[in-house]
Short mmCIF file of C-alpha atoms and ligand atoms in Angstrom, two decimals:
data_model
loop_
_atom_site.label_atom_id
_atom_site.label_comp_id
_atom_site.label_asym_id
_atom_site.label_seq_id
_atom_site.Cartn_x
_atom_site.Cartn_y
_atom_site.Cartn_z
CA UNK A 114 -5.53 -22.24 0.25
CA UNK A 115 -1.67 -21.89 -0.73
CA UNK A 116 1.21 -21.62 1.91
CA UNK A 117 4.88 -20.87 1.86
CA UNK A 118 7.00 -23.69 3.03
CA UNK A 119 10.77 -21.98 3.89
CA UNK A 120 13.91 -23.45 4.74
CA UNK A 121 15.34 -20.14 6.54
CA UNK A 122 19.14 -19.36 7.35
CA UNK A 123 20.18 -18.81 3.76
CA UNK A 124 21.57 -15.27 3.39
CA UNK A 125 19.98 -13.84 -0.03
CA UNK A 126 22.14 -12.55 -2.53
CA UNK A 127 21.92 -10.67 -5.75
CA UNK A 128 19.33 -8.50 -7.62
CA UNK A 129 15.64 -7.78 -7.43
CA UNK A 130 13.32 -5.88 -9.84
CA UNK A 131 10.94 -3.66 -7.81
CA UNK A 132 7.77 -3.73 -9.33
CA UNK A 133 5.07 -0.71 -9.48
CA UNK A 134 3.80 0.33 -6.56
CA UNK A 135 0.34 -1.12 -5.69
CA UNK A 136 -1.09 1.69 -3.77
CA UNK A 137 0.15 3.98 -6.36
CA UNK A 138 -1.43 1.75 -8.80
CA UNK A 139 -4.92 1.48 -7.53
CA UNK A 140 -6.25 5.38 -7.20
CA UNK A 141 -4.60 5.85 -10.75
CA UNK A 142 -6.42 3.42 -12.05
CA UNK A 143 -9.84 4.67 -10.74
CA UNK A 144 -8.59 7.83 -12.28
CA UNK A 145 -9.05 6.76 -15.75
CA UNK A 146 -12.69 6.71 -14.83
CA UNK A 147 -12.76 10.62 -14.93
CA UNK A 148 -12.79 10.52 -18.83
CA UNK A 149 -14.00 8.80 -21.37
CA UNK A 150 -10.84 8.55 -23.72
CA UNK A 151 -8.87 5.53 -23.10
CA UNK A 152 -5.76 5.70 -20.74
CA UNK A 153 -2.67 3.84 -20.54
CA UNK A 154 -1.02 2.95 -17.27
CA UNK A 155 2.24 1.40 -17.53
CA UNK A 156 3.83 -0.57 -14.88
CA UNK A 157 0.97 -2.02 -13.46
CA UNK A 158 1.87 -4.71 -10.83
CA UNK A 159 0.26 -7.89 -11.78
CA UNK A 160 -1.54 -8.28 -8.19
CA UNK A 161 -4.77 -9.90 -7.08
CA UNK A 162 -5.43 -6.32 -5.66
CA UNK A 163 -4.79 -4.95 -9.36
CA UNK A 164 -6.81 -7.17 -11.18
CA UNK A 165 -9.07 -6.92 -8.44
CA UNK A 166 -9.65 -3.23 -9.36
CA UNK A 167 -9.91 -4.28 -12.49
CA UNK A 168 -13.13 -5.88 -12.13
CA UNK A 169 -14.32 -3.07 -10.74
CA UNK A 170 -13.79 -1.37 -13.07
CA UNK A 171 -15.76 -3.40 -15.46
CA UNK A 172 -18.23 -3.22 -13.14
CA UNK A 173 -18.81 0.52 -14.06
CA UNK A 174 -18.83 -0.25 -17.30
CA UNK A 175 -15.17 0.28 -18.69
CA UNK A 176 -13.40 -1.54 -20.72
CA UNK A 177 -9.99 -2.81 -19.02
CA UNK A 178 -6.65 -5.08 -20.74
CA UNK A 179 -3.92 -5.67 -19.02
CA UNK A 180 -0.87 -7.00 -20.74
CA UNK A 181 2.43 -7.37 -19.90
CA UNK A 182 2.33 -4.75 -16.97
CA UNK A 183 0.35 -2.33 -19.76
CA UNK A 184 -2.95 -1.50 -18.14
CA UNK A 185 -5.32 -0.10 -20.80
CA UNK A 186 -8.89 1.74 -19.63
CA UNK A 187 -11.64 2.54 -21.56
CA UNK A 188 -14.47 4.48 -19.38
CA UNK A 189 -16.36 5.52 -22.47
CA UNK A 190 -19.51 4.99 -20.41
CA UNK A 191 -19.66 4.24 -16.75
CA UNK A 192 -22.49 3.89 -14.38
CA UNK A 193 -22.37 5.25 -10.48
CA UNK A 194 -22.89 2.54 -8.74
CA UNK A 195 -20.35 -0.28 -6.81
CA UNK A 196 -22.17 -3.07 -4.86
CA UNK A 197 -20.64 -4.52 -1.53
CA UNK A 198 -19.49 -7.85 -2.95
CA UNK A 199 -17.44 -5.87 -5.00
CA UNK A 200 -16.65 -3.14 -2.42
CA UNK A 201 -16.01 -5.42 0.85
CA UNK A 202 -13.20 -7.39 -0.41
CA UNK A 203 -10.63 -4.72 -1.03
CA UNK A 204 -10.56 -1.37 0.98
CA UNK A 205 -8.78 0.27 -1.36
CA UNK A 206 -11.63 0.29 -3.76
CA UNK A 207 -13.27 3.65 -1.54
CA UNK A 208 -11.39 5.53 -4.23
CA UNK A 209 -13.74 4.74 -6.72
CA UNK A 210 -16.00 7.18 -5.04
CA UNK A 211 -13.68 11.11 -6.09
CA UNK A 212 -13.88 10.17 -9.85
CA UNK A 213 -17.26 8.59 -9.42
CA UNK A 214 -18.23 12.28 -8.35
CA UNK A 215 -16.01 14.23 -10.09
CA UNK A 216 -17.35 13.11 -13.34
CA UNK A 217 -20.89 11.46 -12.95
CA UNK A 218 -21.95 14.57 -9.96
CA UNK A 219 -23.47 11.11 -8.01
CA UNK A 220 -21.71 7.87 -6.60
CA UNK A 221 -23.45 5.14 -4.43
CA UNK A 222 -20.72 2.56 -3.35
CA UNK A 223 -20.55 0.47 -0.50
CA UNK A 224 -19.28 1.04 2.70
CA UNK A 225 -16.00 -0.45 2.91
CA UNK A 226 -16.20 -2.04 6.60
CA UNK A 227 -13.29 -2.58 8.71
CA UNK A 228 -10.74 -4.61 8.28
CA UNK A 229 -8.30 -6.51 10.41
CA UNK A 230 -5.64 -3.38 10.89
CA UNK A 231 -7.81 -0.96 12.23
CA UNK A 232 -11.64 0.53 11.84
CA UNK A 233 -10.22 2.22 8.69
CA UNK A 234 -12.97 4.76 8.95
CA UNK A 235 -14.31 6.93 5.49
CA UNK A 236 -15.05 10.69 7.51
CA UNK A 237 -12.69 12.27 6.26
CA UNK A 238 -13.72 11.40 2.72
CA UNK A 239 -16.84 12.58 2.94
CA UNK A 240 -16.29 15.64 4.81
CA UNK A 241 -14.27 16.51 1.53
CA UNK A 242 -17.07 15.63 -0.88
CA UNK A 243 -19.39 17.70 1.29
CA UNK A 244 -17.07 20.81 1.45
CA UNK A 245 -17.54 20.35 -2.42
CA UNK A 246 -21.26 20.61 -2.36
CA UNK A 247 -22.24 16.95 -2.49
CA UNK A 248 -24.99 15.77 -0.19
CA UNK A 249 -24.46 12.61 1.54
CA UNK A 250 -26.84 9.98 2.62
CA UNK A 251 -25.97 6.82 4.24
CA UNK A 252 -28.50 4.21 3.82
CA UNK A 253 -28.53 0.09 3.63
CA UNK A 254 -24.73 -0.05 4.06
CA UNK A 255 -24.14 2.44 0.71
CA UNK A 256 -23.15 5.74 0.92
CA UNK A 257 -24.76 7.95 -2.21
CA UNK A 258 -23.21 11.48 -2.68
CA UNK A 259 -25.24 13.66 -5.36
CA UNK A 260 -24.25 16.94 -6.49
CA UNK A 261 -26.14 19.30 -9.11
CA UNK A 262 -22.25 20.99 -9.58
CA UNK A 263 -19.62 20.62 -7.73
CA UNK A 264 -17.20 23.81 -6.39
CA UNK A 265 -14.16 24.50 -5.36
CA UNK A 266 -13.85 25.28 -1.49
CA UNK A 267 -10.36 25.35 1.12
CA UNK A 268 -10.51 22.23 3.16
CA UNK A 269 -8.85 20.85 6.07
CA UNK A 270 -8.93 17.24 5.72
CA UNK A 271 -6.57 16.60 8.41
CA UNK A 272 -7.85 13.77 10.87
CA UNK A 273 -6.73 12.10 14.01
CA UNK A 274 -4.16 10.80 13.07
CA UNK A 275 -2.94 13.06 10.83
CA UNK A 276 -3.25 13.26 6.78
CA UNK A 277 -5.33 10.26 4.79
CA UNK A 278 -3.57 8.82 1.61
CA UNK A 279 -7.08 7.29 -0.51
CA UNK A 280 -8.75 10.37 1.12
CA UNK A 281 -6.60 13.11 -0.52
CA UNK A 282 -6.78 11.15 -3.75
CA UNK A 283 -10.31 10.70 -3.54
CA UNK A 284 -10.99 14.51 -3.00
CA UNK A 285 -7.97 15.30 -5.92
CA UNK A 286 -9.76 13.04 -8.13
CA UNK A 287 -13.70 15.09 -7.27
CA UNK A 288 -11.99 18.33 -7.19
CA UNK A 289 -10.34 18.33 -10.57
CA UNK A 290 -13.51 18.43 -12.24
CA UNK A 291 -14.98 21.25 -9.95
CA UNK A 292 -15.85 24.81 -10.66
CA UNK A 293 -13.01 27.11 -8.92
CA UNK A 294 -10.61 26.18 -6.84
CA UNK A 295 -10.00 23.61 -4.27
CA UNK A 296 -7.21 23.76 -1.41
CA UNK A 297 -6.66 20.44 0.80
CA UNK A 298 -4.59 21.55 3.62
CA UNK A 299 -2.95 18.51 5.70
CA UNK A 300 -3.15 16.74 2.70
CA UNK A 301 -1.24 13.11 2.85
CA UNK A 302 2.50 13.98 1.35
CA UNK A 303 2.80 10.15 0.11
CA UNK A 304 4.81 9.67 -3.18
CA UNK A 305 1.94 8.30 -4.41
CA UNK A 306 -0.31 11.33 -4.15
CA UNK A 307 2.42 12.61 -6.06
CA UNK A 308 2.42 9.95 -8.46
CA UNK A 309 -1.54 10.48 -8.72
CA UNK A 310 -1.39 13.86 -9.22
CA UNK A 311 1.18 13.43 -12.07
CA UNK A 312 -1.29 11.19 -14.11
CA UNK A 313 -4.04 13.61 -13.21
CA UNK A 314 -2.11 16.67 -14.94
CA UNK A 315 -1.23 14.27 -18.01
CA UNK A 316 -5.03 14.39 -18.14
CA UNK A 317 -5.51 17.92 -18.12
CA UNK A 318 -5.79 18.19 -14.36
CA UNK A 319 -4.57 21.58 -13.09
CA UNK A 320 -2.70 20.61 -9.74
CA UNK A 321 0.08 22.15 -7.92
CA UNK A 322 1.46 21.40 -4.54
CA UNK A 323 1.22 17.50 -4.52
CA UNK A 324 4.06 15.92 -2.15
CA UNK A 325 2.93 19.24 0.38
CA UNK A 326 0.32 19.48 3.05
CA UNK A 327 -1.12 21.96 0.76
CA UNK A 328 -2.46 20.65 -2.60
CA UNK A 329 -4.22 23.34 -4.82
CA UNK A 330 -6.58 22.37 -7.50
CA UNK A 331 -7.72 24.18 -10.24
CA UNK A 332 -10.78 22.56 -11.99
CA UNK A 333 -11.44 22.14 -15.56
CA UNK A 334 -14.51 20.37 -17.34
CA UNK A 335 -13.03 17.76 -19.25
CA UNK A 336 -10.37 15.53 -18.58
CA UNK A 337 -8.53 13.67 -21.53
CA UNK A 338 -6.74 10.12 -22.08
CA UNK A 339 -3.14 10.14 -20.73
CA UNK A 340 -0.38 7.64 -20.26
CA UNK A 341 1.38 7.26 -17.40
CA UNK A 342 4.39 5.21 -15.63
CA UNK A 343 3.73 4.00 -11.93
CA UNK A 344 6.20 4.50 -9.33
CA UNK A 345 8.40 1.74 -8.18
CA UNK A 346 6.65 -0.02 -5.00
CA UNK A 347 8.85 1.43 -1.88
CA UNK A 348 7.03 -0.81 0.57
CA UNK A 349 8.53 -3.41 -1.56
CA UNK A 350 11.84 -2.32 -1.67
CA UNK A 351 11.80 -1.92 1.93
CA UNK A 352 10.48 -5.36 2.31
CA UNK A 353 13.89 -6.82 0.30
CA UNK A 354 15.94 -4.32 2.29
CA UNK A 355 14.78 -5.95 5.08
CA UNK A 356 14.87 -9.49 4.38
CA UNK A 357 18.37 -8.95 3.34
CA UNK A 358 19.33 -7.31 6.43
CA UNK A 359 17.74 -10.46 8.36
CA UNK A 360 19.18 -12.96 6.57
CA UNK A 361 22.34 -10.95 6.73
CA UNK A 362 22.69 -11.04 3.27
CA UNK A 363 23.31 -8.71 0.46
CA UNK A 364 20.96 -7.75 -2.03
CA UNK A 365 20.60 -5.02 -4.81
CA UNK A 366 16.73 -3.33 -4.86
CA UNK A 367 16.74 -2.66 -9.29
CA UNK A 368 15.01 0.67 -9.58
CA UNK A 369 13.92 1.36 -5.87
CA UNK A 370 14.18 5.18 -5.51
CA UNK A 371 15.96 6.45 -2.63
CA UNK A 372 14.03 9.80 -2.42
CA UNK A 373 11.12 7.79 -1.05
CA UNK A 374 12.62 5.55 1.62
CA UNK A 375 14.49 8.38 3.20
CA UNK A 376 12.99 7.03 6.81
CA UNK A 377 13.31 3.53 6.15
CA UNK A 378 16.76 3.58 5.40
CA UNK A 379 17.97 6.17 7.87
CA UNK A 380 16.08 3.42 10.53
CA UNK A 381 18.11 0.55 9.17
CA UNK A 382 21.60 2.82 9.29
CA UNK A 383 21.04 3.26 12.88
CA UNK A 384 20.11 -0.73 13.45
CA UNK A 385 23.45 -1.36 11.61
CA UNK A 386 21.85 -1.66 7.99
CA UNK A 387 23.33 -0.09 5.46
CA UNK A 388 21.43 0.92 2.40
CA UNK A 389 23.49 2.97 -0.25
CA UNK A 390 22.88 3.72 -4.06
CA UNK A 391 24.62 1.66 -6.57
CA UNK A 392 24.83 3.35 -9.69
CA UNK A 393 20.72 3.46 -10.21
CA UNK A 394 20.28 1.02 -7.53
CA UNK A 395 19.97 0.29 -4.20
CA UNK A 396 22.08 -1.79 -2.40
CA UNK A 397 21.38 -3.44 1.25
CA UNK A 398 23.06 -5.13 3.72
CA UNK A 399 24.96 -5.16 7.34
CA UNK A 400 27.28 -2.96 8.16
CA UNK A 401 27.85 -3.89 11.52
CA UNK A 402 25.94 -6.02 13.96
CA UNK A 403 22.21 -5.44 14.76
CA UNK A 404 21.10 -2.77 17.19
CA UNK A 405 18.13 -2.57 18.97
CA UNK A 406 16.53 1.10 17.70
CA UNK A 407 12.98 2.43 18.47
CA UNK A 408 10.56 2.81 15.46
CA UNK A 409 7.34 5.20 15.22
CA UNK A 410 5.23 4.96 12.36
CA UNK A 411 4.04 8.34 10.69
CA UNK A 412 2.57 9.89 7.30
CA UNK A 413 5.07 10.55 4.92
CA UNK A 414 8.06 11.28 5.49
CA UNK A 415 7.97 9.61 8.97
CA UNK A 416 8.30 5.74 8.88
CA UNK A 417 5.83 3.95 6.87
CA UNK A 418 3.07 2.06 8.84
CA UNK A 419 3.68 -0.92 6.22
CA UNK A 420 6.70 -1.73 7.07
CA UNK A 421 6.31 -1.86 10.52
CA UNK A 422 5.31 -5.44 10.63
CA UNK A 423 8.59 -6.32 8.35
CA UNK A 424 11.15 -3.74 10.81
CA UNK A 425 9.47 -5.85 14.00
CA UNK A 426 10.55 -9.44 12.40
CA UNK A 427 14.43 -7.43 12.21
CA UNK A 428 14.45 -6.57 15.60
CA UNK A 429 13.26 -9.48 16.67
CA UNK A 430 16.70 -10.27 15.46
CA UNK A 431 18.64 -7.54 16.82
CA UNK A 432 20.00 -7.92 20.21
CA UNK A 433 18.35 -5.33 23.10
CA UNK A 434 15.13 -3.90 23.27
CA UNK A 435 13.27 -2.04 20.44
CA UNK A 436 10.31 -0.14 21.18
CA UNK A 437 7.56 0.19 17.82
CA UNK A 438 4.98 2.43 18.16
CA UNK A 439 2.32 2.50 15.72
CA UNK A 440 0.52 5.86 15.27
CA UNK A 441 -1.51 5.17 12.20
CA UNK A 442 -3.42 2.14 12.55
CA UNK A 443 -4.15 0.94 15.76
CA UNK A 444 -4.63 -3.16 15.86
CA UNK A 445 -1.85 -3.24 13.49
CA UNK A 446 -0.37 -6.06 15.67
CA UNK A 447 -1.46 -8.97 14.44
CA UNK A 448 1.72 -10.32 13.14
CA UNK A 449 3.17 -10.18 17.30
CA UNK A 450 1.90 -13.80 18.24
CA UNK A 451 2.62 -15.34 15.40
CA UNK A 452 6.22 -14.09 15.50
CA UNK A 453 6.47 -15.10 18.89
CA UNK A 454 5.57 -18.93 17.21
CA UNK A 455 8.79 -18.50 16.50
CA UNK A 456 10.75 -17.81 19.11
CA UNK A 457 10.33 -14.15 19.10
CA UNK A 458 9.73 -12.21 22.46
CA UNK A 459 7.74 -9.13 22.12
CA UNK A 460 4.79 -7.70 24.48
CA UNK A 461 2.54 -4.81 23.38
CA UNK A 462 1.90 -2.08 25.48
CA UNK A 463 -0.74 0.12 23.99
CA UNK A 464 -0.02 1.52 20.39
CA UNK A 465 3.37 0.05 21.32
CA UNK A 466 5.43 -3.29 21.08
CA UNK A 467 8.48 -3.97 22.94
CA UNK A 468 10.62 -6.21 21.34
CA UNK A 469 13.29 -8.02 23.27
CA UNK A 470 15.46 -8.63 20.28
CA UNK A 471 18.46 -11.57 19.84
CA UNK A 472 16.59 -14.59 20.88
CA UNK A 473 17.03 -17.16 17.68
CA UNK A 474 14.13 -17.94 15.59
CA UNK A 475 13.14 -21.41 15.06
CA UNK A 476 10.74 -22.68 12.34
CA UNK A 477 6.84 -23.26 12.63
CA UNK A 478 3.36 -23.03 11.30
CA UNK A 479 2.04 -19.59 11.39
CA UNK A 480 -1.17 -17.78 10.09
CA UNK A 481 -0.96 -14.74 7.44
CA UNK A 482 -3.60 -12.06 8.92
CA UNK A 483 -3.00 -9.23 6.60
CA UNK A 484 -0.05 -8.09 3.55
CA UNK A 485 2.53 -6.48 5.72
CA UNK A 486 2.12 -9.36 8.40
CA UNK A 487 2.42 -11.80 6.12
CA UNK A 488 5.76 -10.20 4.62
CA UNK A 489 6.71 -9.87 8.37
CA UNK A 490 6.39 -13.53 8.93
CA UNK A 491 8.00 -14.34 5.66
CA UNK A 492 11.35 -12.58 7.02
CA UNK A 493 10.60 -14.31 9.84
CA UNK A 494 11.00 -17.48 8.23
CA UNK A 495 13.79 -16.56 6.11
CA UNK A 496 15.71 -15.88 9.00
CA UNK A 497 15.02 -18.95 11.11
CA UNK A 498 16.53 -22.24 12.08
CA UNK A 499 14.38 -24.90 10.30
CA UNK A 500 11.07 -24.93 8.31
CA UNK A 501 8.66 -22.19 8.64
CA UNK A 502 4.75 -22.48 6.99
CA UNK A 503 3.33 -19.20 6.44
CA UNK A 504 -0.07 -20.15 6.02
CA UNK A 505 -3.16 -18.04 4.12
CA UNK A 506 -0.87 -16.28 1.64
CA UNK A 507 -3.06 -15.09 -0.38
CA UNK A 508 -2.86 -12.14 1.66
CA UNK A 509 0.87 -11.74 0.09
CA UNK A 510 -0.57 -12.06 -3.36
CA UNK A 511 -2.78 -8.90 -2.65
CA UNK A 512 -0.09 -6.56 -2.94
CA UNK A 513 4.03 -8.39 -3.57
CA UNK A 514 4.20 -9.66 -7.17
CA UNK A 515 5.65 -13.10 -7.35
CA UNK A 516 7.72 -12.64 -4.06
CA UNK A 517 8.22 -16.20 -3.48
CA UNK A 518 9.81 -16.22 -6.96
CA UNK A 519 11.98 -13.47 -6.66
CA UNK A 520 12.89 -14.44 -3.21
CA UNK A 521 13.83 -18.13 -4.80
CA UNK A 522 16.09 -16.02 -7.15
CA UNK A 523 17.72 -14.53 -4.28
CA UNK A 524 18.90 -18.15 -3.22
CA UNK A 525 15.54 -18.56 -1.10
CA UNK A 526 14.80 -21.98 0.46
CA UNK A 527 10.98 -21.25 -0.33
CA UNK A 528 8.33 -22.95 -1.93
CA UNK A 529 4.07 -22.31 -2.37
CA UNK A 530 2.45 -25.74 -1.60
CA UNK A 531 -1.29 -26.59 -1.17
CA UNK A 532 -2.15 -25.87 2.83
CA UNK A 533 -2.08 -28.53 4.79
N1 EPU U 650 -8.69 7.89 8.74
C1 EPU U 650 -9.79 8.47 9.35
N2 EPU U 650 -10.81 8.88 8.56
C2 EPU U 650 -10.80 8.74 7.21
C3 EPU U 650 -9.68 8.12 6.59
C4 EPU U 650 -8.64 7.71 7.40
O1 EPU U 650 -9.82 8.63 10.56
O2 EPU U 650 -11.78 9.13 6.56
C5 EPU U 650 -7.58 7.43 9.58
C6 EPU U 650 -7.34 5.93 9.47
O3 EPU U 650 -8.17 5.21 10.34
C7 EPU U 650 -5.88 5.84 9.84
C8 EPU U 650 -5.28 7.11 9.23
O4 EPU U 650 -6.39 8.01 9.06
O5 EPU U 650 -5.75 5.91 11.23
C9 EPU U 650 -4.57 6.95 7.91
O6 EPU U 650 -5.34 6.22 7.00
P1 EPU U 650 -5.30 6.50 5.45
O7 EPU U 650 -6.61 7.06 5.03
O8 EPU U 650 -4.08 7.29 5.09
O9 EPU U 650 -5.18 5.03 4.85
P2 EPU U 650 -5.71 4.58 3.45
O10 EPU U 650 -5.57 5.72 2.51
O11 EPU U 650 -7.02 3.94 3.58
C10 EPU U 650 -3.44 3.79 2.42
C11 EPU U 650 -2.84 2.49 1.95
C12 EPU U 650 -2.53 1.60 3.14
C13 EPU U 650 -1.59 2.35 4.08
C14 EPU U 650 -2.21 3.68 4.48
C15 EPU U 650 -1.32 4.53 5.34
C16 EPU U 650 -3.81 2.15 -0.24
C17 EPU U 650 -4.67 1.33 -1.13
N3 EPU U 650 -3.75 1.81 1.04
O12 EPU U 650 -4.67 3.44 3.06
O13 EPU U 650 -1.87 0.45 2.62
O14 EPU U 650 -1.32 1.58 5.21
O15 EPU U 650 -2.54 4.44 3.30
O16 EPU U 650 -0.13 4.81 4.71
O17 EPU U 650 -3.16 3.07 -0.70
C18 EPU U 650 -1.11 -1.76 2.57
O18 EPU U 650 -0.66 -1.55 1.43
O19 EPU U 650 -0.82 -2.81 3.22
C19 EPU U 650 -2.00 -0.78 3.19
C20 EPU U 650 -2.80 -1.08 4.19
#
């Protein structure tokens, strides 16, 4: 297994290219399975969560290349079915299942299981598919959902707590190929339901409302090929923000998009961040000193649950106390002990940590436990006295392309060795 070995306390300077958004990339890409013309996705992060999906792809029985950020599918013929060994080792993969449906009228994937942020529970999902007309049967750790037709039906697929990102894609994805018309009401608002619903009307996908809590969906009975460009990552670009900030620093995000980190940046104004646009850039750095402020994640627009590992290792650095509350998943704490490994004081109480920001961070081993923790702890790192392992990175390759290169080009101290 790789680490990260940094040297932190260099401020990083200059210019980073965001790269496509990950979570925007994966339900687009399980899109392509609705028809059987090829598609071309553009701006395809080259992740092992992306080539992950990939696979799975292939699994169904398309054909997949992807070159040079180009992602080309082929799902002349697919098959229903996704087996756990595929299924278990990426979450995101559930939204296999709406196109599965949509076009085939039968899926049988594997349960997902948990995973180490939260129970990450699939109800929701299959409410929707039911409210379409599919049966569902859960049997031997699969769930199967048949359907002789499936029709269009209002839906509230609102859950507690609050909208679900795959889930809304999932039931986009089944209900474009309905008969009638399908309403999701407290559907997610995330730009990349937007994003999905753009490739799905470059199909032939009649959507309207997408970036609302109410999506309508008019089906048709064929889909076609499409191309399609994904959106720039903004859990990246809040992840550079960041590190900048923490490293006080100064650093320009190349093609983040402003529109979508509305709550990220108006966070980091009030800790004494400033983020401003630079022609078609971002910029980010200190304005002022830190401030302690208080953070609750939300759905879209509120304050994105992945970043709320990366704001923690920043207050960890600003002086006062900083209450985070996380609202969406609820162990999402793992990253709290390892931060206090390095010098960071910070007690949870419930869905919330209090962070007793200012204390300086010194370098040490620490353990990766999932993506956003493992960015946390590389801001850490970046940000502390002496060397800092971040161990079990592969968890960083899941979903930030090359970060330890771009970081290096920021004037990083940071290099990926063998684990020790
Ligand atoms: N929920 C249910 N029932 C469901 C589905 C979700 O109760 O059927 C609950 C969840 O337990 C959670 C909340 O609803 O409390 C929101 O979960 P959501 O379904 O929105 O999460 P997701 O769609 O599975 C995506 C991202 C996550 C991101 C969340 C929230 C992808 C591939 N994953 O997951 O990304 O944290 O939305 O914004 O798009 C990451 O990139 O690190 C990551 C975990």
């Amino acid at each position: 297994m790789e680490s990260f070995l940094i040297k932190g306390g260099v401020p990083l300077h200059g210019e980073v290219a965001i790269s496509g958004s990950k979570n925007a990339a994966l339900p687009i890409m399980a899109a392509a399975l609705l028809t059987g013309e090829p598609c071309v996705i553009r701006r395809v992060p080259d992740l092992s969560d992306t080539r992950f999906m990939a696979r799975i792809l292939e699994s169904l029985g398309a054909a997949t290349k992807l070159e040079r950020g180009t992602l080309t599918v082929h799902a002349q013929k697919i098959r229903g079915y996704a087996d756990y060994e595929l299924v278990r080792k990426m979450r995101g993969s559930i939204c296999i299942m709406g196109p599965l449906l949509g076009r085939l009228k039968q899926a049988r994937v594997s349960l997902p299981g948990g995973c180490v942020i939260g129970a990450r529970p699939i109800n929701l999902h299959l409410k929707g598919f039911q409210a379409l007309g599919a049966k569902i049967k859960i049997e031997g750790g699969y769930v199967e959902a048949a359907a002789k037709q499936l029709g269009g039906t209002i839906l509230f697929l609102g859950g507690r707590a609050g909208s679900t990102v795959l889930g809304t894609a999932n039931l986009m994805m089944a209900a474009a190929l309905a008969a009638g018309v399908t309403v999701i009401e407290s559907a997610a608002c995330e730009p990349e339901v937007v994003d999905l619903a753009a490739f799905l009307t470059a199909m032939g996908a009649k959507i309207s409302g997408a970036g609302s809590p109410t999506i309508t969906i008019t089906g048709v009975k064929k889909l076609h090929g499409a191309e399609h460009e994904v959106i720039p990552d903004r859990i990246e670009a809040a992840t550079f923000a960041i590190a900048a900030a923490a490293t006080n620093g100064e650093v320009t995000l190349r093609g983040a998009r402003a529109d979508h980190l509305r709550a990220l940046t108006d966070k980091l104004n009030e800790a004494g961040v400033a983020v401003e646009r630079r022609g078609e850039n971002l910029r980010a750095r200190r304005r002022a000193a830190l401030k302690a402020v208080d953070v609750t994640t939300l759905p879209y627009p509120g304050f994105p649950t992945d970043v709320q590992a990366q704001m923690m290792s920043l207050l960890a650095l600003a002086p006062g106390i900083s209450i985070i509350t996380e609202r969406i998943f609820e162990s999402r704490f793992m990253h709290v002990s390892e931060l206090a490994r390095l010098g960071a004081d910070i007690e949870i109480e419930g869905p919330s940590a209090i962070v007793k920001g200012g204390r300086p961070l010194s370098g040490a081993p620490v353990m990766a436990s999932d993506l956003r923790a493992s960015a946390a702890l590389v801001i850490a790192g970046l940000a502390a006295k002496g060397e800092t392992q971040v161990n079990r990175i592969y968890h960083l390759d899941r979903g930030y392309e090359g970060m330890d290169a771009k970081l290096r080009k920021l004037g990083a101290r940071i290099r990926r060795v063998e684990e020790k």
